[in-house]
Amino acid sequence: MNNSNQTQIIYEYNVKFEIGRVLLGYFIPVITLFGVILNPINFYVYSKKTFEKTSASYYLKLLSIVDTITVVQSFNFFLPYSVFIDLKLLSTFSCKFLFYTIYNSCALSAWIETSISLDRCLSISLLGSNRILDKHVIKYSVTAVLIVYNLAYYAPLLYYFDTIDGQYCTSTDSTYLTVISWMDLLNSSIVPFLTMLCCSIISVRFLVS
């Protein structure tokens, strides 16, 4: 990589750092605290006998676990802005691993929510589908597919992300930074949202009719 490209990457990184120092240094710790406290409560509630027999309760418990991992992971992203400790810079491994896991956990949360919507849509629209959807093999298979899919989807992060001069954890390929931003937007936001929207519309139509 030539010097001009590296200088541009470092400049963009510094600008983002200054913005993030104000926003992330104050708001993410509060959100993280609420998440660490409330997600285990959600897991406990949906573990009760009243809910445990439904497939939706399984996905909601799974969502509580993944969301807890996500908010704990967020510690690694607000520490540099509040106490100036960046765990991502400890080594090349920590840089790659922490980015890889936060991308995965955020996307997995979105797809678990999508699974809940699909589950309810199928339960409403297909007669007798509850008995099929509530089977453990179906729930565990869906979970395995979602995990493997997202691990593979974000695998290029492990190649492209690295530390620069021991001061920055980012990709040295500016093109890939743009690509992964759009890939992540599609996978963790747009596609899940559109899927849930379609499921909601279908469910409402069946309930009304």
CSV table of C-alpha atoms in Angstrom, one decimal, residues 3 8 36 53 56 68 85 97 99 107 112 134 138 143-144 156 160 173 194 205:
chain,number,residue,atom,x,y,z
A,3,ASN,CA,1.9,6.2,1.5
A,8,GLN,CA,-5.9,8.8,3.9
A,36,VAL,CA,-26.2,-7.0,30.7
A,53,LYS,CA,-43.1,-25.4,25.0
A,56,ALA,CA,-40.8,-18.7,19.8
A,68,THR,CA,-25.7,-10.3,25.8
A,85,ILE,CA,-7.7,1.4,26.3
A,97,PHE,CA,-11.2,-11.6,16.4
A,99,PHE,CA,-14.2,-7.2,14.7
A,107,ALA,CA,-26.1,-10.0,12.3
A,112,ILE,CA,-32.9,-14.6,15.1
A,134,ASP,CA,-41.8,-26.8,17.8
A,138,ILE,CA,-36.1,-27.9,13.5
A,143,THR,CA,-29.8,-22.1,14.7
A,144,ALA,CA,-26.9,-24.1,13.2
A,156,PRO,CA,-13.1,-12.2,4.8
A,160,TYR,CA,-8.5,-7.9,5.5
A,173,ASP,CA,-7.9,-2.0,1.6
A,194,LEU,CA,-37.8,-6.7,4.6
A,205,ARG,CA,-53.8,-10.8,6.1
